[in-house]
PDB file of C-alpha atoms in Angstrom:
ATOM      1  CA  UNK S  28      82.822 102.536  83.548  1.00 52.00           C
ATOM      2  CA  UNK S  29      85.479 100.032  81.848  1.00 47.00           C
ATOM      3  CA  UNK S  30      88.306 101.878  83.445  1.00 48.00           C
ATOM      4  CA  UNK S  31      86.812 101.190  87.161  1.00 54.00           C
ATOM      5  CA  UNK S  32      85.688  98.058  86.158  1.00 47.00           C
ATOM      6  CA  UNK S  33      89.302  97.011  84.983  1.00 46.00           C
ATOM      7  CA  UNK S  34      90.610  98.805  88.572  1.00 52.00           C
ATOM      8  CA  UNK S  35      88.546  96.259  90.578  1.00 53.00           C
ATOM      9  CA  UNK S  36      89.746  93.134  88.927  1.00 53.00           C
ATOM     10  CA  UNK S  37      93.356  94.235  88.295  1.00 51.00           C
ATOM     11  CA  UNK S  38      93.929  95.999  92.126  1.00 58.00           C
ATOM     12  CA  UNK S  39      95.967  93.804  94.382  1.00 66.00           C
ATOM     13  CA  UNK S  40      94.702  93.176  97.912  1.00 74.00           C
ATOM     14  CA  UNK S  41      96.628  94.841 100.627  1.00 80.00           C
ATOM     15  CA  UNK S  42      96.872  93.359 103.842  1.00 80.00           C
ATOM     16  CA  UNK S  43      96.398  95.759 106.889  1.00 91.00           C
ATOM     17  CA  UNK S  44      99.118  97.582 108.682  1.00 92.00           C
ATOM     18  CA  UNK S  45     101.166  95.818 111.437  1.00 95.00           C
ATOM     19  CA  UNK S  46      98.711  96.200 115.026  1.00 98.00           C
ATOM     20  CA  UNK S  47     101.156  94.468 117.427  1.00 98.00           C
ATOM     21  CA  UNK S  48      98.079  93.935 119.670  1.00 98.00           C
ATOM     22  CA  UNK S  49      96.286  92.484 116.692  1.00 97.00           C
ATOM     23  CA  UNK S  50      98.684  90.284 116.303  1.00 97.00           C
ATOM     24  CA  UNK S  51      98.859  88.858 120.333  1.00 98.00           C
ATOM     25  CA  UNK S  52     101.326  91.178 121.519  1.00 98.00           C
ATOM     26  CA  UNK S  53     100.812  93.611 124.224  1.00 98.00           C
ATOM     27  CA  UNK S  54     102.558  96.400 125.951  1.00 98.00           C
ATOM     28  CA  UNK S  55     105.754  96.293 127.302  1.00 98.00           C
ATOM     29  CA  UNK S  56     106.479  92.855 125.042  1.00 98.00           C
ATOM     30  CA  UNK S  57     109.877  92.670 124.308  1.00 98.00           C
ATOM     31  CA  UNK S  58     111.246  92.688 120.730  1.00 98.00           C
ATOM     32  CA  UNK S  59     115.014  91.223 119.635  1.00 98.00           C
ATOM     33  CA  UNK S  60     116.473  92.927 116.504  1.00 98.00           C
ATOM     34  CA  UNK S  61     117.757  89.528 114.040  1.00 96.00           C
ATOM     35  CA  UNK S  62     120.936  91.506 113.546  1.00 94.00           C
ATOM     36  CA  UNK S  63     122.456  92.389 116.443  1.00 95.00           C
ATOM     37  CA  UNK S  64     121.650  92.304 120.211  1.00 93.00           C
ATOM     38  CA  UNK S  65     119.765  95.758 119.651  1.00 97.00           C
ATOM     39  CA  UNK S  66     115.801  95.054 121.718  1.00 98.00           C
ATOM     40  CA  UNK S  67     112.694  97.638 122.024  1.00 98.00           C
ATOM     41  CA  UNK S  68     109.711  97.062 123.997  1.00 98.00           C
ATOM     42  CA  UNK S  69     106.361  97.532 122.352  1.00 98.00           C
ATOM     43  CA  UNK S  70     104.650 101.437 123.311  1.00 98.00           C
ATOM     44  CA  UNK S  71     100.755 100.497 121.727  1.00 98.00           C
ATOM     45  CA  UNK S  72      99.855  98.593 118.966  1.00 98.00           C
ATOM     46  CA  UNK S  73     101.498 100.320 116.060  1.00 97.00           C
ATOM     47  CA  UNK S  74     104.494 101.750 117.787  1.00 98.00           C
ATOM     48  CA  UNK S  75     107.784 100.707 120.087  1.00 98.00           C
ATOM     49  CA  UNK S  76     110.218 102.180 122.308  1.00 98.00           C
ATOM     50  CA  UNK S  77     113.555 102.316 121.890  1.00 98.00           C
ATOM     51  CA  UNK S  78     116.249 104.474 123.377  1.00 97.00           C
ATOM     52  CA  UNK S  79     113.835 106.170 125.290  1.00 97.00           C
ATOM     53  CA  UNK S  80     111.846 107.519 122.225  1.00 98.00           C
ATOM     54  CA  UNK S  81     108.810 106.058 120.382  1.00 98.00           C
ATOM     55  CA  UNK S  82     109.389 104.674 117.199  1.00 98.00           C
ATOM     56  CA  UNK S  83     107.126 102.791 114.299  1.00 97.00           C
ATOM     57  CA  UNK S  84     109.038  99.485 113.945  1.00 97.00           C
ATOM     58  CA  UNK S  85     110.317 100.759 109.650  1.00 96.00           C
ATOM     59  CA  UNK S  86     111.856 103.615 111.422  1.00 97.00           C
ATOM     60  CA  UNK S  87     113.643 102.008 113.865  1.00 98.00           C
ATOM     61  CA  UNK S  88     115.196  99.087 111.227  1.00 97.00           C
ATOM     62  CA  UNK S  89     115.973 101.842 109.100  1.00 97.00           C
ATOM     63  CA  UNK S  90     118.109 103.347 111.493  1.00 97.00           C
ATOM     64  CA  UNK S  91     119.723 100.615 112.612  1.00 97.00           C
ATOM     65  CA  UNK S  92     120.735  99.352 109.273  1.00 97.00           C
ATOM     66  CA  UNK S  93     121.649 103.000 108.710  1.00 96.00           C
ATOM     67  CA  UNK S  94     119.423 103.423 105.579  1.00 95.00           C
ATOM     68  CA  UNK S  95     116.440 104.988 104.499  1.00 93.00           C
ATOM     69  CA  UNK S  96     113.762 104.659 102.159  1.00 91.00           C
ATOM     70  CA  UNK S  97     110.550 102.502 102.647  1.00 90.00           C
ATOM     71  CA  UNK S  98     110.665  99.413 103.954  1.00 90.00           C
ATOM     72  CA  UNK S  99     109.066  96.271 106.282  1.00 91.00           C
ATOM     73  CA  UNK S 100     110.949  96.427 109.700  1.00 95.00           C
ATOM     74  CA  UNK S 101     108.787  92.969 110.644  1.00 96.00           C
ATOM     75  CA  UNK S 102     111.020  90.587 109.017  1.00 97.00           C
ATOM     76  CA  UNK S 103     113.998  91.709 110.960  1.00 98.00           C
ATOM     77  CA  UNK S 104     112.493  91.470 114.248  1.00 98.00           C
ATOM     78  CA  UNK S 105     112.064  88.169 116.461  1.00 98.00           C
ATOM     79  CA  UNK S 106     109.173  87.886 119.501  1.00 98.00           C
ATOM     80  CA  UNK S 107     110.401  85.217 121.719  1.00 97.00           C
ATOM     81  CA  UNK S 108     112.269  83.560 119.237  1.00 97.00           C
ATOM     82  CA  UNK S 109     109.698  83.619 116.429  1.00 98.00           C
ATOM     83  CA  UNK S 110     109.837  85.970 113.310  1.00 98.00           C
ATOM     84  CA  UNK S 111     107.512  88.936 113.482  1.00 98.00           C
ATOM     85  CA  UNK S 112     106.906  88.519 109.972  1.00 97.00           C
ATOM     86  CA  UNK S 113     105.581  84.982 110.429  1.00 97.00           C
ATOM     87  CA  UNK S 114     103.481  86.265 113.476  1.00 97.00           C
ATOM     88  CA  UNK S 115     102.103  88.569 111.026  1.00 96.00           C
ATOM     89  CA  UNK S 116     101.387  86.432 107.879  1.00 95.00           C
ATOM     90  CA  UNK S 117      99.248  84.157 110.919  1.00 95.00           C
ATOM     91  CA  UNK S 118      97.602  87.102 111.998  1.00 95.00           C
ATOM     92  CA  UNK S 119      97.062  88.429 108.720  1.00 92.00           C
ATOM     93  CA  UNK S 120      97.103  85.607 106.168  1.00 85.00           C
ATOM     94  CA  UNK S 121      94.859  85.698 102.273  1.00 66.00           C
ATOM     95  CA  UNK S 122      91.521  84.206 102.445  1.00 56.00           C
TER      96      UNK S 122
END
């Protein structure tokens, strides 16, 4: 009972996952990579297209930094000039 008790109050809150839709995009929205003049256009709300494939956005900005291992794609992404990662911490900010 103490041990769940401590999980409650000690478990950080996680936001929810990325929902480009969620988050006033829609389909066929364009998206500029921050790093290059790379682009994809956004497939559904958790997924894009580039290349002619379908990609979730981490994917995609791993391979085009050419690394792996977890990571946020958002911050390196730009929708009409803003950051997707500031579009996201509107969509999605604490309460």
């Amino acid at each position: 009972m103490l041990k769940q008790l401590y999980r409650q109050q000690n478990s950080k809150k996680r936001r929810p996952n990325q929902n480009f839709f969620e988050m006033g995009l829609k389909e066929g929205d364009i998206l500029k990579f921050g790093r290059n003049e790379e682009f994809c256009t956004i497939l559904n709300a958790r997924q894009v297209s580039y290349g002619g494939e379908s990609w979730f956005l981490s994917n995609l900005t791993n391979k085009l930094l050419d690394r792996t291992g977890p990571m946020h794609g958002a911050p390196y992404w730009y929708y009409n000039g803003k950051n997707l990662q500031d579009i996201y911490n509107e969509t999605y900010s604490f309460e």
